[in-house]
Coordinates of C-alpha atoms in Angstrom, one line a residue:
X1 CA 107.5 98.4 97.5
X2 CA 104.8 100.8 96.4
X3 CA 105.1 104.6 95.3
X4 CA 102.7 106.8 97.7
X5 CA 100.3 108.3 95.2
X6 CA 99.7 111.7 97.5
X7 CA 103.3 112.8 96.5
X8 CA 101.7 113.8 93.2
X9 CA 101.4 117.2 92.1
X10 CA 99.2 118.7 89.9
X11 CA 101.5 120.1 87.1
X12 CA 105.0 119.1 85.9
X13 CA 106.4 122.5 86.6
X14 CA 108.3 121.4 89.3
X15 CA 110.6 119.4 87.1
X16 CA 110.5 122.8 84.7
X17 CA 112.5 125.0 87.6
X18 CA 114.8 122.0 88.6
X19 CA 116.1 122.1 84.9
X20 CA 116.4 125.8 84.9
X21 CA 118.6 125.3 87.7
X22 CA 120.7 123.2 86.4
X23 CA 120.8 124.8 83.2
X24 CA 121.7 128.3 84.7
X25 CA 124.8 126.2 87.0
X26 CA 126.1 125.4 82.9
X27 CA 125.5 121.6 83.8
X28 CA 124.0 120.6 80.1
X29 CA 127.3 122.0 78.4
X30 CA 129.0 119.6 76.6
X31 CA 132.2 118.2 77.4
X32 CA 134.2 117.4 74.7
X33 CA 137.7 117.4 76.1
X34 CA 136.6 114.9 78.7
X35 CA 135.3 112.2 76.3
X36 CA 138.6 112.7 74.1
X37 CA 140.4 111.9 77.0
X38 CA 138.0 108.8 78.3
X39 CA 138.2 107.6 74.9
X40 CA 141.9 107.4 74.8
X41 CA 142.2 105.9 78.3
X42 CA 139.5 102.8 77.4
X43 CA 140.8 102.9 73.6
X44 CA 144.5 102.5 74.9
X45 CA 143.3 99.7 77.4
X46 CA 141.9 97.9 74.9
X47 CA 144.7 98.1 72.7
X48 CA 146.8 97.4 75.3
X49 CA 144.5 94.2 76.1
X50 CA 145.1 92.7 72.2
X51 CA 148.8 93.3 72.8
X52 CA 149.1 91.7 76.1
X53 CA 147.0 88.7 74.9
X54 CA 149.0 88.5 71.6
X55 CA 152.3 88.8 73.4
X56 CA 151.3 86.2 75.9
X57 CA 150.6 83.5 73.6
X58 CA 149.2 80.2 74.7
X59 CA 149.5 80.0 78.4
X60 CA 146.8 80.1 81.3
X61 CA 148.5 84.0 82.5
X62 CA 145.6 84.8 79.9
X63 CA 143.0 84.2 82.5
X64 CA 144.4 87.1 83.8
X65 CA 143.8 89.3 80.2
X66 CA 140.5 87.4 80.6
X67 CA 139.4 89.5 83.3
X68 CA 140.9 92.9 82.3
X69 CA 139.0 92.7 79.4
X70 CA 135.6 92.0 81.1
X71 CA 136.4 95.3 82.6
X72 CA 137.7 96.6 79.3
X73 CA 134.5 95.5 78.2
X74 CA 132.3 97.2 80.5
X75 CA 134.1 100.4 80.0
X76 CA 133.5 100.4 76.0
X77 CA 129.9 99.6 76.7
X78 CA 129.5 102.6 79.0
X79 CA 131.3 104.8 77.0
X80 CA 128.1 102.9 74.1
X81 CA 125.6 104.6 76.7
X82 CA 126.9 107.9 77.0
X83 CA 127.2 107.5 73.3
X84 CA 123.4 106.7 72.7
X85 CA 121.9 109.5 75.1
X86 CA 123.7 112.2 73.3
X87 CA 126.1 113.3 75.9
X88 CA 128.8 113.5 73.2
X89 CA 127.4 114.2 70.1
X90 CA 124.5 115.9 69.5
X91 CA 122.7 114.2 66.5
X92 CA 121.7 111.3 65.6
X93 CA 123.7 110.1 62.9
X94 CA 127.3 110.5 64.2
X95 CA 125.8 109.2 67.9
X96 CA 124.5 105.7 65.5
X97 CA 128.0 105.6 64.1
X98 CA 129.7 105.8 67.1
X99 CA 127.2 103.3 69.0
X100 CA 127.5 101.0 66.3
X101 CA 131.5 101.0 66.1
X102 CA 131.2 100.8 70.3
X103 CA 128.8 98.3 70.8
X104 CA 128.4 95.7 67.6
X105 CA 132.2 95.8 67.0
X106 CA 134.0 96.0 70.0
X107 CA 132.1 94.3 72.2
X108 CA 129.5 92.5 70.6
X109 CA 126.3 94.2 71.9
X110 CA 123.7 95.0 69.6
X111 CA 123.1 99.0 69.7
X112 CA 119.8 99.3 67.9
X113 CA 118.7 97.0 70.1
X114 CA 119.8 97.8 73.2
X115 CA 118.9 101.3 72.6
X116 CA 115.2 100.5 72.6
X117 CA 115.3 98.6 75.2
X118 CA 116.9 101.4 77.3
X119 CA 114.5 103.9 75.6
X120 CA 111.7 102.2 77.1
X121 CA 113.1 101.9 80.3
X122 CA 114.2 105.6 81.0
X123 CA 110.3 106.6 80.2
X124 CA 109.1 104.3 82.5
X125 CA 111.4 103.0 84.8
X126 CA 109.9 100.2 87.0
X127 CA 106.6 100.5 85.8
X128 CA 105.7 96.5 85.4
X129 CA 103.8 96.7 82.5
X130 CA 106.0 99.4 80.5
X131 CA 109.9 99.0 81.7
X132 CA 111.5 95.9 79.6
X133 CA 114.3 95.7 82.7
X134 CA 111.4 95.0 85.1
X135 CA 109.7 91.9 83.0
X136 CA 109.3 88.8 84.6
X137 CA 111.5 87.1 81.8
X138 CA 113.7 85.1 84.2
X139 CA 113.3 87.2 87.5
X140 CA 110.1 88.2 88.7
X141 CA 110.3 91.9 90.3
X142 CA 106.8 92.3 92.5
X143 CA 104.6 90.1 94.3
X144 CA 101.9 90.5 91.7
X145 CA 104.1 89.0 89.2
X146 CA 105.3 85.9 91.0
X147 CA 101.6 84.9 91.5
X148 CA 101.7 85.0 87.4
X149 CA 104.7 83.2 86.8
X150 CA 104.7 80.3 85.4
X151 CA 107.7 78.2 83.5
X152 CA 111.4 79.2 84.0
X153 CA 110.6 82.5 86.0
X154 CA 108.5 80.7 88.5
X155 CA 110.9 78.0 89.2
X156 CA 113.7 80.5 89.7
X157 CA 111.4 82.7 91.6
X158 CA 111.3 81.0 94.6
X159 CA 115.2 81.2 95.1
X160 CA 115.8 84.0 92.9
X161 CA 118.0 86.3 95.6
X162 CA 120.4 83.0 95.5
X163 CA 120.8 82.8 92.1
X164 CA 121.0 86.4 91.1
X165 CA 124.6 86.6 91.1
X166 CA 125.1 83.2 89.5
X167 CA 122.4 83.9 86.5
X168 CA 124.7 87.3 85.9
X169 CA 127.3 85.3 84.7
X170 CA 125.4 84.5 81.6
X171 CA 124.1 87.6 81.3
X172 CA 127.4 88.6 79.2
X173 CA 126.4 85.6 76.1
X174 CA 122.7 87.2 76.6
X175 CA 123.8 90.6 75.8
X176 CA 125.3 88.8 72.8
X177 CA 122.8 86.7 71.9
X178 CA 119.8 89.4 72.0
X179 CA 121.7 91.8 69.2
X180 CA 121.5 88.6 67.1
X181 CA 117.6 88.3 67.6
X182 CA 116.7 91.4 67.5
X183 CA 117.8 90.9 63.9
X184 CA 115.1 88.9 62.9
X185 CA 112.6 91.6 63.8
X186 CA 111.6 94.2 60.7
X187 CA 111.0 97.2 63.3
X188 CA 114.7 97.0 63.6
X189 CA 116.7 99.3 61.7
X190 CA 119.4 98.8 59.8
X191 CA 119.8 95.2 60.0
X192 CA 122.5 94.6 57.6
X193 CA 124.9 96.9 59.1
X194 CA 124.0 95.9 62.7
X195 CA 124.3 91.9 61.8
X196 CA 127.6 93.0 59.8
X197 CA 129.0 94.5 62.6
X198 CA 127.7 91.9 65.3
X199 CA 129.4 88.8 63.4
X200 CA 132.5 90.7 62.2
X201 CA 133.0 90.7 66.2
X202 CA 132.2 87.3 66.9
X203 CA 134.5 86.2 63.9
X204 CA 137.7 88.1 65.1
X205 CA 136.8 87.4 69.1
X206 CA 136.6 83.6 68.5
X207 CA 139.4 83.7 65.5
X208 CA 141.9 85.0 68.0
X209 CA 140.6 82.5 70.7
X210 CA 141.5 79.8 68.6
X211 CA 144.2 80.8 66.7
X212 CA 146.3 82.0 70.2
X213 CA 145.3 79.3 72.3
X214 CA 145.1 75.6 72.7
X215 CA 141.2 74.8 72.8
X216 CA 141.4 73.8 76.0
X217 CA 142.3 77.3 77.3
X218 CA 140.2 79.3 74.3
X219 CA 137.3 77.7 76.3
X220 CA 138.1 78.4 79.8
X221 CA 138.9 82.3 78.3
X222 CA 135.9 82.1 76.9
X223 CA 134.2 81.3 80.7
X224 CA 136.0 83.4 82.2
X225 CA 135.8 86.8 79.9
X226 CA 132.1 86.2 79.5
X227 CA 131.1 85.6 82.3
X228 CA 133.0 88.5 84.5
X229 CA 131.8 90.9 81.9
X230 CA 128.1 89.7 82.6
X231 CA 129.0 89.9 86.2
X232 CA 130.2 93.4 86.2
X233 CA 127.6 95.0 83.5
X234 CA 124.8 93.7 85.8
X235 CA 126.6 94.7 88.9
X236 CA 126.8 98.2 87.7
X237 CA 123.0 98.2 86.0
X238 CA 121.3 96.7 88.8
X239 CA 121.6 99.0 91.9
X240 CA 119.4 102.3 90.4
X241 CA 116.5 100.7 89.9
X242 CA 116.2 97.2 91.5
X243 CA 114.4 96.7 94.5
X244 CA 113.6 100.2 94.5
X245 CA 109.1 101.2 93.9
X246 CA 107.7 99.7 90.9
X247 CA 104.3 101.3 89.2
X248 CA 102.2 99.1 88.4
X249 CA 99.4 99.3 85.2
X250 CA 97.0 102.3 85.5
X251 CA 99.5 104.1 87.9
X252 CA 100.8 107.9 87.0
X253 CA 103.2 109.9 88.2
X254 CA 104.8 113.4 86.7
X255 CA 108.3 113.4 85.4
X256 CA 110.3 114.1 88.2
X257 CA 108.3 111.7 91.1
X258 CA 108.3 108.8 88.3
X259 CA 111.9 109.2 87.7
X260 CA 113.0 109.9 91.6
X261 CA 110.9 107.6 93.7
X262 CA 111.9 104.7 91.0
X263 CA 115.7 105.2 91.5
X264 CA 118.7 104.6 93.7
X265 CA 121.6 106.8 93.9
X266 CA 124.6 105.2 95.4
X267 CA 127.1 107.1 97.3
X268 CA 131.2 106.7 96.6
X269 CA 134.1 108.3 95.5
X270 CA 136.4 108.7 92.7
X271 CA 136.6 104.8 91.9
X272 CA 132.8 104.3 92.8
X273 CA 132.1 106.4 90.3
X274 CA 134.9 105.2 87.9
X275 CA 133.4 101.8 88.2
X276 CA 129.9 102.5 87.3
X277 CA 130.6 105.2 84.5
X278 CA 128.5 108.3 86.7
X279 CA 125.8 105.3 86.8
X280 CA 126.2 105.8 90.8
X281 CA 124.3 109.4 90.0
X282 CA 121.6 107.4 89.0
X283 CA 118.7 109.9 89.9
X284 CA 120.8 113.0 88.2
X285 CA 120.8 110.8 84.8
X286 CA 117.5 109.7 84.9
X287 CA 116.6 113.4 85.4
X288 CA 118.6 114.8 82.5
X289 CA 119.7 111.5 80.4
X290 CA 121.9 114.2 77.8
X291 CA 123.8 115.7 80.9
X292 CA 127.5 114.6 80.5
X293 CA 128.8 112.5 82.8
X294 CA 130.8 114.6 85.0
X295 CA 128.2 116.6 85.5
X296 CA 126.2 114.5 87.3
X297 CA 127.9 114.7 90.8
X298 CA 127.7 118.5 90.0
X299 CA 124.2 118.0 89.7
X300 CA 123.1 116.2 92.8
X301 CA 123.8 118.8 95.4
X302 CA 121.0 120.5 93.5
X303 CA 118.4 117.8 92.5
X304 CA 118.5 117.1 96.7
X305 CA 118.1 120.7 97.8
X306 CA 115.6 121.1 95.4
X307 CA 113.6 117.6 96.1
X308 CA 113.7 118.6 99.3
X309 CA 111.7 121.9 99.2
X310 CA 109.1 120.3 96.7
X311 CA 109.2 117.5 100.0
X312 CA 110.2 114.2 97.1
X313 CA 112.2 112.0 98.9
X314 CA 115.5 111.6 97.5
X315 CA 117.0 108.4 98.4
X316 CA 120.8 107.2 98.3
X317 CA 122.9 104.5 99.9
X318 CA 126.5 103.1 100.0
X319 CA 127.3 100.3 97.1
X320 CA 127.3 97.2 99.1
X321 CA 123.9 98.0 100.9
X322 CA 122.7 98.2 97.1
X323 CA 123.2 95.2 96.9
X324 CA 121.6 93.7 100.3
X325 CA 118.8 95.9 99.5
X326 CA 117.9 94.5 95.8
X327 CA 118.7 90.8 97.2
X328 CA 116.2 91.3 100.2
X329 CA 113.8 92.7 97.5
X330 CA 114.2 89.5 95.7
X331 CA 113.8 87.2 98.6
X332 CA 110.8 88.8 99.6
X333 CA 108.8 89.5 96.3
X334 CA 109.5 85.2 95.6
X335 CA 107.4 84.4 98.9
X336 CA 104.2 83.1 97.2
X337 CA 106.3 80.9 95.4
X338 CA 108.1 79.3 98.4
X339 CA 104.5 79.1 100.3

């Protein structure tokens, strides 16, 4: 898919009254009392996770803890990305704290990392030159790049819509292992506490494997933890952006087009939105990444009224159709490949 270049405007002060609007409607206030209580809710399932698992002991009803904490899981790293875009706190040092006790210790995900990464990719989302979530590093994401591929993206390229669900299975031990190699990079900052953090999880998670259960069964919980985490954290990522317009090099858009014609937003209710963490208000966030999460379905009623009178097409579907919308994408950007 392609962005139509005449949507473009000639200033950026169409973004300008879209934020005064929201402003004015009190939508960038802080929410403190809601993030105490989300924070006790996925604090107390996680604690209630270690209890269950301790209590348990060695049998194979830990499959079953297996999966609550992939959710579990999931929930702590959205809570990390509310964390890093300021929606809680509102500098940077108590935000890094937080990230790093969020991401590096409870679940294993490297925060200075990822928060580059996601930097990069809320400037430019789906450009495929500039967005790291749109590099052909396994999947290939426009036609363009699949006449480029060449080793492991090129193979998987030609069945890539197939495969998508099964590669995000190990998309949970990638999460993991990119932390660690971000380490070796000197850009990073503060290595030592990052790579403190990272193995003082990876210590306790495969101490308590080991030490609860048979090996046998620390494996399988291993599988099974891992991989449904991957599973879920891609499931929730996947649907703003994917198979939605990429830019490609030397194309420019203003704020607002580049941030609305790259993105999904995915209709639901009070579970939908549960699920995803507000990621389901895709558009909203991308628009104002510091908004607090419940402010986002706030927000949308105005971002489409106002889209519509600046005549930006504001598009939204139902979860599942996500889905069928980023696998056709795939299927159909991995044709050269299968000619």
């Amino acid at each position: 898919m392609t962005i139509d270049q005449s949507v473009r405007p000639a200033t950026g002060s169409d973004y300008a009254r879209l934020l005064q609007r929201v402003t004015t409607a009190g939508l960038m206030r802080r929410r403190p009392g809601y993030y105490v209580a989300r924070t006790a809710v996925v604090g107390g399932l996680y604690a209630g996770g270690l209890a269950a698992f301790l209590t348990l002991g060695d049998s194979w009803w830990q499959l079953l803890v297996a999966a609550f904490f992939a959710v579990v899981f999931a929930q702590v790293a959205l809570m990390g990305h509310d964390i890093a875009h300021r929606q809680i706190f509102r500098t940077e040092r108590p935000s890094r704290i937080a990230g790093w006790f969020a991401g590096n210790l409870l679940v294993g995900m490297g925060y200075g990392w990822w928060m580059d990464k996601h930097t990069r990719h809320h400037a430019n989302p789906n450009h495929e030159e500039l967005d790291p979530d749109v590099a052909p590093d396994v999947l290939i994401w426009s036609t363009d790049q699949a006449r480029a591929s060449r080793g492991l993206p090129r193979f998987i390229g030609r069945r890539q819509a197939a495969l998508f669900y099964p590669l995000l299975l190990l998309e949970g031990l990638n999460l993991h292992l990119s932390g660690f190699r971000s380490l070796r990079d000197p850009r990073t900052k503060h290595r030592l506490v990052e790579g403190t953090l990272l193995s003082v999880h990876v210590a306790g998670y495969l101490a308590a494997l080991f030490l609860v259960l048979s090996p046998g069964k620390a494996l399988v919980f291993f599988a099974v933890h891992q991989g449904l985490w991957g599973l879920y954290m891609g499931s929730v990522f996947a649907p703003g952006h994917k198979g939605m317009p990429t830019l490609k090099p030397g194309e420019k858009l203003d704020f607002l087009r580049k941030q609305v014609l790259t993105t999904r937003g995915v209709r639901g209710g009070w579970f939908v939105d549960a699920a995803m963490g507000g990621l389901n208000y895709q558009i909203e966030h991308h628009l104002f990444p510091n908004m607090p999460t419940p402010h986002l379905r706030h927000a949308q009623s105005i971002v489409r009224a106002h889209c519509a009178e600046i005549d930006v097409p504001y598009y939204e579907t139902g979860l599942i159709e996500s889905y069928r919308q980023m696998l056709r994408h795939l299927h159909a950007v991995g044709a050269p490949l299968r000619a």
